[in-house]
mmCIF file of C-alpha atoms in Angstrom:
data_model
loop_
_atom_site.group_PDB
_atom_site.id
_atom_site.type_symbol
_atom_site.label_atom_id
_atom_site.label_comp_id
_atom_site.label_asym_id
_atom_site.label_seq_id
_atom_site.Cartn_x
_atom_site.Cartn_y
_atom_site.Cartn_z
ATOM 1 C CA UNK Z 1 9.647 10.884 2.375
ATOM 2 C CA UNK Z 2 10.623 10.379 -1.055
ATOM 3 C CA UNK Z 3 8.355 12.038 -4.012
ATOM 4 C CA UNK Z 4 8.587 10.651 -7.704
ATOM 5 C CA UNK Z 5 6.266 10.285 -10.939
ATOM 6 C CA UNK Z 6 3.986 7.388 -11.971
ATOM 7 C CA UNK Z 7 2.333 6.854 -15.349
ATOM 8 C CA UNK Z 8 -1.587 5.735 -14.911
ATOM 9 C CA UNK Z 9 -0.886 2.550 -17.220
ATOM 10 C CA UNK Z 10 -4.511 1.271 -16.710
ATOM 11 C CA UNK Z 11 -7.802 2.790 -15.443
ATOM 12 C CA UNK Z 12 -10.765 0.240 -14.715
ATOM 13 C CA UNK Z 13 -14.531 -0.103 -13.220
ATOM 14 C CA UNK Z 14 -14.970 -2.579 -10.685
ATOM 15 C CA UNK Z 15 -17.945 -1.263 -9.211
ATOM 16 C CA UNK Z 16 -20.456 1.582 -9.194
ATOM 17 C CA UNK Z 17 -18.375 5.217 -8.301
ATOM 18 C CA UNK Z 18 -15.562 3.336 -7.812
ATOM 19 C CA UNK Z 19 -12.227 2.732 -10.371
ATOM 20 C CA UNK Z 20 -8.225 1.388 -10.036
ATOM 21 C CA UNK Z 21 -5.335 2.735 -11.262
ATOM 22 C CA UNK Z 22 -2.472 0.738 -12.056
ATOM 23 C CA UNK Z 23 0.695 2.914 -11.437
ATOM 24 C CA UNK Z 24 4.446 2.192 -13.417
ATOM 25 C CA UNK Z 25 7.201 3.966 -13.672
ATOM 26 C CA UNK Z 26 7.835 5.980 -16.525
ATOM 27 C CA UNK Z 27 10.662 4.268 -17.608
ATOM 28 C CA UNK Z 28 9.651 1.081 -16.747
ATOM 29 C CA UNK Z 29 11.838 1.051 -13.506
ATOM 30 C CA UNK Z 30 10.908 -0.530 -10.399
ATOM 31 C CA UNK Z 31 8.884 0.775 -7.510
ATOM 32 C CA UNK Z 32 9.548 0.714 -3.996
ATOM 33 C CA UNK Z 33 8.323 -2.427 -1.612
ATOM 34 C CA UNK Z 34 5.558 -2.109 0.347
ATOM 35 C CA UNK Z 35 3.831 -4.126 3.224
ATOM 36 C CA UNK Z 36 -0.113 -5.171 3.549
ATOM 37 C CA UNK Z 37 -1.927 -1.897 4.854
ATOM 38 C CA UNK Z 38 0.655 0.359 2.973
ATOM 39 C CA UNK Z 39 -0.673 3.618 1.126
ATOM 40 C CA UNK Z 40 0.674 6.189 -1.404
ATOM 41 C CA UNK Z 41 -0.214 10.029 -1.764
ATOM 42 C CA UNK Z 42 -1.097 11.224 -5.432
ATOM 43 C CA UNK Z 43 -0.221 14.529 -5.961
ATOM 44 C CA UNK Z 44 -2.486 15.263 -9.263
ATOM 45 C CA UNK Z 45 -2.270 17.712 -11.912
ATOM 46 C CA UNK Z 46 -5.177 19.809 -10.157
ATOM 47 C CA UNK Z 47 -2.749 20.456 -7.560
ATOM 48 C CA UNK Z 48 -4.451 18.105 -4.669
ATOM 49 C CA UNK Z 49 -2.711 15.417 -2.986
ATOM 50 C CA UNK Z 50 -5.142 12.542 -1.817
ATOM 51 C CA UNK Z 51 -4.171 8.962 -0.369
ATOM 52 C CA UNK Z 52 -4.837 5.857 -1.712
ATOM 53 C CA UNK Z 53 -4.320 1.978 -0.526
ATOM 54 C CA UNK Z 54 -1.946 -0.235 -1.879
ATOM 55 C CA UNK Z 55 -4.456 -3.114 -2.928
ATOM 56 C CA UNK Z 56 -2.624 -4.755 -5.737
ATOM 57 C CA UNK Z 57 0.216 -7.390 -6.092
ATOM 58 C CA UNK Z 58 3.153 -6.798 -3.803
ATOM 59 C CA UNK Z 59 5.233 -8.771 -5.071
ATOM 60 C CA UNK Z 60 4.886 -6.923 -8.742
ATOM 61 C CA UNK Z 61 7.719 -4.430 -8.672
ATOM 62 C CA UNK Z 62 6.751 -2.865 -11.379
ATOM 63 C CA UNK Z 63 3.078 -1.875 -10.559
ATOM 64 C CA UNK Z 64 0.658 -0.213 -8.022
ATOM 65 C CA UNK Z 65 -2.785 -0.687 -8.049
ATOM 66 C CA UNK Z 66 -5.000 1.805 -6.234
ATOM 67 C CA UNK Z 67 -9.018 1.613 -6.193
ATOM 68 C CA UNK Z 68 -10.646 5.552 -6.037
ATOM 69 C CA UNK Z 69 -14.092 5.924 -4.650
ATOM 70 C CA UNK Z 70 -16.639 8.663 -6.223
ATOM 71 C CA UNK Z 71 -17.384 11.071 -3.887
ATOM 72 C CA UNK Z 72 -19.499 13.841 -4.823
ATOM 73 C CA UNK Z 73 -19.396 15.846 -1.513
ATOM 74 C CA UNK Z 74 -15.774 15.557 -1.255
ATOM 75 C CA UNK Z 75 -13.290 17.999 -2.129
ATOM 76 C CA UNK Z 76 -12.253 17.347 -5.716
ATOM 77 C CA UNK Z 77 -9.646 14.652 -5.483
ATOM 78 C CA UNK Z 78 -11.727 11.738 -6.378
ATOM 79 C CA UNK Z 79 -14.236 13.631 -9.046
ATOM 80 C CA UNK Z 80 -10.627 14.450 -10.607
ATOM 81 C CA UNK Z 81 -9.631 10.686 -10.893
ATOM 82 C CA UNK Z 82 -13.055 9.821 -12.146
ATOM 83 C CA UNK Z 83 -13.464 12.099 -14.511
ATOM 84 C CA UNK Z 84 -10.356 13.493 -16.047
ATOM 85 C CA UNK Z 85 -7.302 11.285 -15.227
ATOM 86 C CA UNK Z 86 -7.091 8.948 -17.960
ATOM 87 C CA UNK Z 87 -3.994 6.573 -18.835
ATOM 88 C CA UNK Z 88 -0.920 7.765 -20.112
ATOM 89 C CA UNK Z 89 -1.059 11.255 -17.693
ATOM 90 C CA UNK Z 90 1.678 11.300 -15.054
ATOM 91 C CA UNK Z 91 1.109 11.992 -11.505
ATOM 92 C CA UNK Z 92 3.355 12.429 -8.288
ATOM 93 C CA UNK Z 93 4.090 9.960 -5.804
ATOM 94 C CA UNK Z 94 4.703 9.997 -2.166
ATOM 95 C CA UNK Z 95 5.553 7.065 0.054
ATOM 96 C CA UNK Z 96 4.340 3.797 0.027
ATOM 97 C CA UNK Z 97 3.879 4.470 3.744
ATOM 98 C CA UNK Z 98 2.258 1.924 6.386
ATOM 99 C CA UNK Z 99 0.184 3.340 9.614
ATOM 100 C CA UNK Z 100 -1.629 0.606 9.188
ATOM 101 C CA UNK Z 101 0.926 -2.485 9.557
ATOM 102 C CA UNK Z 102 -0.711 -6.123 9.489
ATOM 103 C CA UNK Z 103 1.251 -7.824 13.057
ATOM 104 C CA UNK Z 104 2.098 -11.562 13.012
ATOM 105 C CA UNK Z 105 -0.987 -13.547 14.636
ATOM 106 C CA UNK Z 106 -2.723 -16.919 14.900
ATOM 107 C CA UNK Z 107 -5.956 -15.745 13.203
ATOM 108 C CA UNK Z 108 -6.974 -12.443 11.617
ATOM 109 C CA UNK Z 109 -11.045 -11.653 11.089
ATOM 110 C CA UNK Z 110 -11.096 -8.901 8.900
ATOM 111 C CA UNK Z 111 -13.458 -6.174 8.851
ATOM 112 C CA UNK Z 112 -14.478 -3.747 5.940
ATOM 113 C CA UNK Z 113 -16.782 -1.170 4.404
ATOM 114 C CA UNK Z 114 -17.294 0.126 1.146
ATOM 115 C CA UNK Z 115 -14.053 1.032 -0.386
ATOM 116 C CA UNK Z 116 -12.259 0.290 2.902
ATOM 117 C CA UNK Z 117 -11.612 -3.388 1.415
ATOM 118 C CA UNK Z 118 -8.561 -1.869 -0.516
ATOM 119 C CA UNK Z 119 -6.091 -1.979 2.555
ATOM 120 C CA UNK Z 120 -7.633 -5.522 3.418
ATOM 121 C CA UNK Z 121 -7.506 -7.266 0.039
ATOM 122 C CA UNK Z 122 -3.535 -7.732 0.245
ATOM 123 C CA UNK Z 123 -3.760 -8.412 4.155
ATOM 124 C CA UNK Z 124 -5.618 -11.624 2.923
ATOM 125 C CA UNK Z 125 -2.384 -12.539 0.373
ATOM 126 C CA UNK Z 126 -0.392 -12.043 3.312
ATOM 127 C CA UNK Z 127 -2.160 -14.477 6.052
ATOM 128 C CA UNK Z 128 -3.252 -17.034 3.385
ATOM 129 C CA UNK Z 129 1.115 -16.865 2.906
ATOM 130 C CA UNK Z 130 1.564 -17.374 6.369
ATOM 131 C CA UNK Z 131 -1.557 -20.007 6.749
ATOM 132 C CA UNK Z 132 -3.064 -18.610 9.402
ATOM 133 C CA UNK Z 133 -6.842 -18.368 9.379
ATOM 134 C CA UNK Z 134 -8.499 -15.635 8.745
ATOM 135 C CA UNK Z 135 -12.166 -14.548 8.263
ATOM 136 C CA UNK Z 136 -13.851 -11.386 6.091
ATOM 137 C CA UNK Z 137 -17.060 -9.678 6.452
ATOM 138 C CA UNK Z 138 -17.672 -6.893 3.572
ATOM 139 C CA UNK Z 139 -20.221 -4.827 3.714
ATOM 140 C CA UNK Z 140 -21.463 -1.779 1.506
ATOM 141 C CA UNK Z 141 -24.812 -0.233 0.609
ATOM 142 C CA UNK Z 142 -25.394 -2.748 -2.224
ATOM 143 C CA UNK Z 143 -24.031 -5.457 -4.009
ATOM 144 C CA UNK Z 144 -23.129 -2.975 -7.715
ATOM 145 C CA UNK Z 145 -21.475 -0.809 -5.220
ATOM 146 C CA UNK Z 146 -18.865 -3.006 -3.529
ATOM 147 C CA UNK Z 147 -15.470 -3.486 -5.204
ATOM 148 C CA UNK Z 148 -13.722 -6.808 -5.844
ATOM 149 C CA UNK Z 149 -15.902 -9.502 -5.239
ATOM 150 C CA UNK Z 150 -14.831 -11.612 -8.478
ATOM 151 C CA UNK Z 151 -11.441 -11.769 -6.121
ATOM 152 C CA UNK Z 152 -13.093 -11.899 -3.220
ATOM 153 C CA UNK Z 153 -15.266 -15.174 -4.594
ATOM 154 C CA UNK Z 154 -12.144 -17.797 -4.669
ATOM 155 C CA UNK Z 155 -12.013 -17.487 -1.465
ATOM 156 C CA UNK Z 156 -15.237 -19.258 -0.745
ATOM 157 C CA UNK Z 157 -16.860 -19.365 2.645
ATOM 158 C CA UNK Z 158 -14.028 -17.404 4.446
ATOM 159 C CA UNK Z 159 -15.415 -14.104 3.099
ATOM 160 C CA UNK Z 160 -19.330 -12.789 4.066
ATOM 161 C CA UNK Z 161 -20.307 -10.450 1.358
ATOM 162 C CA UNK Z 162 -22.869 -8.534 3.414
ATOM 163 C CA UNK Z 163 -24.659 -5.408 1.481
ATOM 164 C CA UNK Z 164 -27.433 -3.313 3.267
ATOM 165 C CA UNK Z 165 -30.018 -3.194 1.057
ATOM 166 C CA UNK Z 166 -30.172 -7.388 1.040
ATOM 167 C CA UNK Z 167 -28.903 -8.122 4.736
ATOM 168 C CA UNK Z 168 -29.319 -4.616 6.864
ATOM 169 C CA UNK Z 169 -26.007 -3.609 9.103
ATOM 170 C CA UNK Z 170 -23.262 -5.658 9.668
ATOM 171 C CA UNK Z 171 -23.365 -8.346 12.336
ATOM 172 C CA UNK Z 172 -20.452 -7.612 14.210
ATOM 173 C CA UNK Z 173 -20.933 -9.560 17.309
ATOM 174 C CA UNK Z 174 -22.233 -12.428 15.549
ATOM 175 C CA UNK Z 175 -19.206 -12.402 13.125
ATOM 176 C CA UNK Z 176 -16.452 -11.420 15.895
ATOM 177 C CA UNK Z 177 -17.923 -14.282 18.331
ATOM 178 C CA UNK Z 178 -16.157 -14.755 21.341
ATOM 179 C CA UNK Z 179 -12.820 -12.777 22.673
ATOM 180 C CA UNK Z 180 -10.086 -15.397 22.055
ATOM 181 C CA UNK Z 181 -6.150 -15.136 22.341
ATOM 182 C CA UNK Z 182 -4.153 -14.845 19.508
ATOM 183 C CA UNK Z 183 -6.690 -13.314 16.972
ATOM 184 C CA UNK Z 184 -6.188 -10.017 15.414
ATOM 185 C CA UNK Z 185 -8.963 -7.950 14.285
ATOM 186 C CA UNK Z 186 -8.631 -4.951 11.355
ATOM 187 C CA UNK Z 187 -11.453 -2.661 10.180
ATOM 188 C CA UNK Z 188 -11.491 -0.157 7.541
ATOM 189 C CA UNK Z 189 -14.557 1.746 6.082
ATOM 190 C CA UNK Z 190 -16.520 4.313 7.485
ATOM 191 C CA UNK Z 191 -16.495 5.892 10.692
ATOM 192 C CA UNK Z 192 -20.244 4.412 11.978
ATOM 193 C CA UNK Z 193 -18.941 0.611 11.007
ATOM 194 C CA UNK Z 194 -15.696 1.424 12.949
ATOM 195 C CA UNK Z 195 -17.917 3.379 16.060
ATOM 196 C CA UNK Z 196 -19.553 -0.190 15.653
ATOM 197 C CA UNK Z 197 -16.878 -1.940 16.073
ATOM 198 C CA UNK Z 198 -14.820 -0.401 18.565
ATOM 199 C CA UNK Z 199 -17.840 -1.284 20.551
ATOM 200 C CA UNK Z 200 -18.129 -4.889 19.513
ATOM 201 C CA UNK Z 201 -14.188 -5.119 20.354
ATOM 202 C CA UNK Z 202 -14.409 -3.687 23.810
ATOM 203 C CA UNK Z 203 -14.008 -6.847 25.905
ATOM 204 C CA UNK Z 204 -11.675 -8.215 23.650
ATOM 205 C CA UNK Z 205 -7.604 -8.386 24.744
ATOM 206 C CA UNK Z 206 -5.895 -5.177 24.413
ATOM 207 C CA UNK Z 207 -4.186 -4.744 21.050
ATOM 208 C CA UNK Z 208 -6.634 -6.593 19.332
ATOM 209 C CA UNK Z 209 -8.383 -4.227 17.411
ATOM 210 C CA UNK Z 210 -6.668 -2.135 14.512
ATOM 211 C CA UNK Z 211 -8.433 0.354 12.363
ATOM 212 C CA UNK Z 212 -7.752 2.889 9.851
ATOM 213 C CA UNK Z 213 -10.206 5.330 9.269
ATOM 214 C CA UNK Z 214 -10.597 7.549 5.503
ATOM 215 C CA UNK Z 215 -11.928 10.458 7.715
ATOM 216 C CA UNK Z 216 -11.046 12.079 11.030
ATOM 217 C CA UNK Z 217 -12.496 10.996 14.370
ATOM 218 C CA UNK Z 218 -14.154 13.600 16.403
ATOM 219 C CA UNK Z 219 -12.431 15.601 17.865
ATOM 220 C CA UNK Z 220 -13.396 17.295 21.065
ATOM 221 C CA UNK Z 221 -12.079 20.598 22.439
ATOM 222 C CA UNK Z 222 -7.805 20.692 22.771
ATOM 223 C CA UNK Z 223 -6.883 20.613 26.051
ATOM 224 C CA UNK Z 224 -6.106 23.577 26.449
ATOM 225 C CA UNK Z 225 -6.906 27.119 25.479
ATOM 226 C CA UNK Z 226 -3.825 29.212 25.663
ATOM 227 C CA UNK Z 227 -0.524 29.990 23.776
ATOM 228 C CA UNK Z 228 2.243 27.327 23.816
ATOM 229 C CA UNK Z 229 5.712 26.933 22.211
ATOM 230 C CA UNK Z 230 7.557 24.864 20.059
ATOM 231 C CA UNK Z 231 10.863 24.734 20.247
ATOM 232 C CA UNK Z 232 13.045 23.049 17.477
ATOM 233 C CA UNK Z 233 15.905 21.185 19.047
ATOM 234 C CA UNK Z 234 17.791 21.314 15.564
ATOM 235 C CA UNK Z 235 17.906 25.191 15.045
ATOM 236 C CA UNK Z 236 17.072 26.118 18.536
ATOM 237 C CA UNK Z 237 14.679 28.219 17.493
ATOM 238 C CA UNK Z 238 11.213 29.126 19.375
ATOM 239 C CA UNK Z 239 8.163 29.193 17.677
ATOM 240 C CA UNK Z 240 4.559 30.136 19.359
ATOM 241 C CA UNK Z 241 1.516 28.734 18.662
ATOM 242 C CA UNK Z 242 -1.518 30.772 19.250
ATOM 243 C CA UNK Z 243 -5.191 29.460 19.962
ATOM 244 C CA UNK Z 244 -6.746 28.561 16.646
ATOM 245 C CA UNK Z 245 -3.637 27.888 14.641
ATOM 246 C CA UNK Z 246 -2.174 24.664 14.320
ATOM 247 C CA UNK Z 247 1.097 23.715 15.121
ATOM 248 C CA UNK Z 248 1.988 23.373 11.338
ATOM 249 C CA UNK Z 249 0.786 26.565 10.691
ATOM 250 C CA UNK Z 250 2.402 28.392 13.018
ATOM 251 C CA UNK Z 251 5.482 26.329 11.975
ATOM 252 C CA UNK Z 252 5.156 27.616 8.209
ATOM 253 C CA UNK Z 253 4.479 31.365 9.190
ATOM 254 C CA UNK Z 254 7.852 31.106 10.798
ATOM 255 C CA UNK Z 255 9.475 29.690 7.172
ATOM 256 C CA UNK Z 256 9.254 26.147 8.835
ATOM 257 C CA UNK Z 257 7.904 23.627 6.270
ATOM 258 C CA UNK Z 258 7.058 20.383 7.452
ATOM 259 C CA UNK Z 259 5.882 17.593 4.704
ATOM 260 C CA UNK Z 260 1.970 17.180 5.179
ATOM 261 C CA UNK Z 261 -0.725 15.735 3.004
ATOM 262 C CA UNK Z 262 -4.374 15.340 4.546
ATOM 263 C CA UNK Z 263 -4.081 18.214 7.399
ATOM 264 C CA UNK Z 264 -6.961 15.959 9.065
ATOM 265 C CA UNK Z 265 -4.485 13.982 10.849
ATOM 266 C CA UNK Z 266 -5.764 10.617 8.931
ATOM 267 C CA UNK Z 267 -2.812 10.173 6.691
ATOM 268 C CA UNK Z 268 0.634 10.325 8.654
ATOM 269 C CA UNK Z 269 2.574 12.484 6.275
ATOM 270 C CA UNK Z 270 3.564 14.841 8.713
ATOM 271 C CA UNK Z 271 4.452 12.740 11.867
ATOM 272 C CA UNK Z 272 7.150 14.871 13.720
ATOM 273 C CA UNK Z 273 9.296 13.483 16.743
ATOM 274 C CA UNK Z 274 8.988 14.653 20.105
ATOM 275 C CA UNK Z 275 11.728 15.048 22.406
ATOM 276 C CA UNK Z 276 10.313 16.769 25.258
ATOM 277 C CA UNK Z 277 6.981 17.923 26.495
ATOM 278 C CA UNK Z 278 3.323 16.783 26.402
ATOM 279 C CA UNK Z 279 1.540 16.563 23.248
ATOM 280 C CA UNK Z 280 -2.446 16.479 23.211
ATOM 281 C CA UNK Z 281 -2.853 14.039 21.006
ATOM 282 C CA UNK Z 282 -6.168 14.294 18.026
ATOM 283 C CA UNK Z 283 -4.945 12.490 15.371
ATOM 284 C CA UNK Z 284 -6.928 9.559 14.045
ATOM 285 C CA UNK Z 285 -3.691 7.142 13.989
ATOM 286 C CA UNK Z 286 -2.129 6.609 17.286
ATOM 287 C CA UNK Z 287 -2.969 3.904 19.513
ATOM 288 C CA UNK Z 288 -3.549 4.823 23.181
ATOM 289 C CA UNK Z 289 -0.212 3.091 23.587
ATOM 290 C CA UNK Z 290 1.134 5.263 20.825
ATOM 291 C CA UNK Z 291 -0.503 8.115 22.800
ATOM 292 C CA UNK Z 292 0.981 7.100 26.006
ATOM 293 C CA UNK Z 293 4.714 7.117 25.073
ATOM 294 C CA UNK Z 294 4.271 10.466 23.504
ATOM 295 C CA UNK Z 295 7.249 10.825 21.706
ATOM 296 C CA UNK Z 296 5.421 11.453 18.333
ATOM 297 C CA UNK Z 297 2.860 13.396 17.052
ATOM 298 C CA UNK Z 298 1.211 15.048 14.268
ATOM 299 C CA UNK Z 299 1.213 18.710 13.801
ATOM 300 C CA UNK Z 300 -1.141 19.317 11.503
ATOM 301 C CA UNK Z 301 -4.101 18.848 14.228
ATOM 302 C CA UNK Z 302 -2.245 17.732 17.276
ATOM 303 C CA UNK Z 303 -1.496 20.429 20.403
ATOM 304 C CA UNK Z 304 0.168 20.660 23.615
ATOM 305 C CA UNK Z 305 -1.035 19.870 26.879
ATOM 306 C CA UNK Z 306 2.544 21.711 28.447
ATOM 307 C CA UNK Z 307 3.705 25.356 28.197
ATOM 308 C CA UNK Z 308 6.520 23.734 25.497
ATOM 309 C CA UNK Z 309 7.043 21.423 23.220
ATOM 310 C CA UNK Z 310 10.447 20.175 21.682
ATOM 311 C CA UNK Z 311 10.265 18.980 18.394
ATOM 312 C CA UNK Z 312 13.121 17.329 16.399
ATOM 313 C CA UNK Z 313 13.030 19.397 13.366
#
């Protein structure tokens, strides 16, 4: 994945604990395309690398636009944005990278929480481009909280602006109505809302549903317990993993490095080819079909159900 610099060219407020950052070039150049549902990694001067959602103008070559939630039990990344990033400082970039792709449908009803509008916001540019009809509810814990609603507003009766303290949780059932053909539905916020709607989905067609989630799923117990190895087709070389260290790790005790970002298996940085073998899949990005054809995974929390793995690195 390709790493450069951006310049913060603007830092702004658009709602309580929560600011954008518009990203250029330092020499004015242009920045790489990206799709609806893309993200970046910022590697920041504290030495962290979070991800953040491409939620600005796509078709603006020359600037990124990310929005950065406060969160004071998290693990510095977004206190550092909020409080010491300011414009002018330079950061690393990584990607724009999409797990999170918005597929061609009829209709789209769009789901989000809290800061999880980011990803959605430019999924809207898109289907309103492609006229299809599409639907948002937002919710968040109150109305000063929740991000972009002057956007949001010219959209008129297509979006429900839903915050908890005025309207309780989100009425998923009521706002998902009956499973129909041909409708997509995308959720991003936190994992409760997408628990929620998982549930609310469940007798919908298969595919229908696509998520991203900020945080890991839980994860239950790998499946199994003992030793496995890795072997990498390209060197030939065997590597074992032992119980408690992940496949990553064991890969970079062995002078293996492998790109990786959020080591919680949320952010794709380090998805790795599989060539032969079983992986046990406990990422929070694959699809069961992803799952199923097994011929990816990520090693940064993902294991093996078979003695070996082969992995194209």
């Amino acid at each position: 994945m390709d790493r450069t610099v951006v310049r913060v060219e603007e830092k702004t407020r658009v709602a309580d604990g929560v600011v954008t950052l518009t990203l250029a070039a330092p020499d004015g150049g242009r920045l790489p395309d990206w799709t609806p549902g893309a993200h970046v990694d910022l590697t920041l001067d504290n030495g962290l690398t979070r991800q953040y959602s491409l939620c600005g103008d796509r078709w603006d070559a020359h600037a990124y636009r990310v929005g950065v939630l406060l969160e004071p039990a998290g693990r510095g990344g977004s206190a550092y944005v909020h409080q010491q990033l300011a414009p002018g400082h330079v950061v690393g970039l990584g990607g724009p990278r999409n797990d999170f792709p918005l597929v061609p449908a009829d209709s789209y009803l769009f789901v989000a929480g809290g800061i999880g509008i980011t990803p959605i916001l430019p999924m809207i540019v898109q289907a309103e481009l492609l006229s299809a009809d599409w639907r948002l509810i937002y919710g968040g814990r109150e109305r000063r909280s929740m991000a972009f609603l002057d956007e949001l507003a010219a959209h008129g009766d297509r979006v429900q602006v839903r915050p908890q303290d005025e309207h309780g949780l989100l009425d998923l059932p009521g706002f998902l109505g009956r499973p129909r053909p041909g409708t997509r539905v995308y959720g991003c916020g936190p994992a409760p809302l997408l628990a929620a709607l998982e549930r609310a989905c469940a007798g919908w067609p298969p595919r229908t549903l696509h998520t991203e989630r900020f945080v890991a799923a839980e994860r239950g117990a790998p499946v199994r317990t003992t030793p496995f190895e890795v072997e990498l087709h390209r060197s030939g070389r065997t590597v074992t993993v032992a119980p408690g260290t992940s496949v990553l790790e064991a890969l970079a005790e062995a002078g293996v490095e492998v790109l990786s970002s959020c080591r919680q298996g949320t952010c794709g940085t380090c998805e790795t080819t599989v060539l032969a073998g079983q992986p046990d899949h406990r990422d929070s990005l694959l699809d069961d079909e992803g799952r199923a054809a097994g011929d990816c995974m990520y090693p940064c929390v993902s294991r093996s159900c078979s003695d070996r793995l082969v992995l194209d690195l």
